[in-house]
Coordinates of C-alpha atoms in Angstrom, one line a residue:
M1 CA -0.4 -14.9 -1.9
A2 CA -2.5 -17.7 -1.0
E3 CA -4.7 -19.5 -4.3
L4 CA -8.1 -19.3 -4.2
D5 CA -10.2 -22.4 -3.9
K6 CA -12.8 -23.3 -6.5
E7 CA -15.8 -21.2 -4.5
D8 CA -13.7 -17.8 -4.7
K9 CA -12.7 -18.7 -8.3
I10 CA -16.2 -18.7 -9.0
L11 CA -17.0 -15.6 -7.5
K12 CA -14.0 -13.6 -8.8
N13 CA -15.3 -13.8 -12.3
R14 CA -18.7 -13.1 -11.8
I15 CA -17.6 -10.1 -10.4
A16 CA -15.7 -9.6 -13.4
E17 CA -18.6 -11.1 -15.8
R18 CA -20.7 -8.6 -13.7
I19 CA -18.1 -5.1 -13.9
Q20 CA -18.5 -6.1 -17.9
F21 CA -21.6 -6.5 -17.9
L22 CA -22.9 -3.3 -16.7
R23 CA -20.2 -1.2 -18.9
L24 CA -22.0 -2.5 -21.5
K25 CA -25.6 -1.7 -20.5
T26 CA -23.9 1.7 -20.7
G27 CA -23.6 1.6 -24.2
L28 CA -19.2 2.1 -24.2
S29 CA -16.6 0.5 -25.2
Q30 CA -13.4 0.3 -22.6
S31 CA -11.8 2.3 -24.5
D32 CA -15.2 4.8 -24.6
F33 CA -15.4 4.2 -21.3
A34 CA -12.1 4.5 -19.8
K35 CA -11.8 8.3 -21.2
K36 CA -15.4 9.2 -20.3
Y37 CA -14.1 8.8 -16.6
E38 CA -10.9 9.4 -16.8
I39 CA -9.2 6.0 -15.8
D40 CA -7.1 3.9 -18.0
R41 CA -8.2 1.4 -20.6
Q42 CA -6.0 -1.1 -19.1
I43 CA -7.3 -0.9 -15.9
L44 CA -10.7 -1.5 -16.9
N45 CA -9.4 -4.2 -19.0
R46 CA -7.7 -5.7 -15.8
W47 CA -11.7 -5.7 -13.6
E48 CA -13.1 -7.1 -16.4
S49 CA -10.9 -9.8 -16.5
T50 CA -11.4 -13.8 -15.5
S51 CA -8.0 -14.4 -16.4
N52 CA -7.2 -11.7 -13.6
K53 CA -5.7 -13.6 -11.0
R54 CA -5.9 -10.9 -8.6
G55 CA -9.4 -10.0 -9.2
V56 CA -11.3 -6.7 -7.8
T57 CA -11.4 -4.8 -4.2
I58 CA -14.6 -4.1 -2.2
Y59 CA -13.2 -0.5 -2.9
T60 CA -12.5 -0.6 -7.1
I61 CA -16.0 -2.6 -7.2
Q62 CA -17.5 1.2 -4.8
K63 CA -15.7 3.1 -7.4
F64 CA -17.1 1.8 -10.1
C65 CA -20.7 1.8 -8.9
K66 CA -20.3 5.2 -8.5
M67 CA -19.0 6.3 -12.1
I68 CA -22.3 4.5 -13.4
D69 CA -24.8 5.9 -10.4
I70 CA -25.6 2.3 -8.9
S71 CA -25.4 1.1 -5.1
L72 CA -23.5 -1.3 -4.1
S73 CA -26.3 -3.3 -3.1
E74 CA -27.7 -3.0 -6.8
F75 CA -23.8 -4.3 -7.9
F76 CA -24.5 -7.8 -6.0
N77 CA -27.9 -8.2 -7.3
F78 CA -26.8 -10.9 -10.1

């Protein structure tokens, strides 16, 4: 897998930070959010991690958006 360039790393980090921000807006901790939506807490941690080299897919972002009942457009409106 090719190394991400600077712009890609910035976008990856902004997406991770956006997931964390939106999760925090729900008022739930990672553990509580994971329990509520029946996902592994470690997966959520990886989604929110800026140190994760892989980032998340658009499919993961869409899944997250469905969990918190927002559109992809709303997610990327940051």
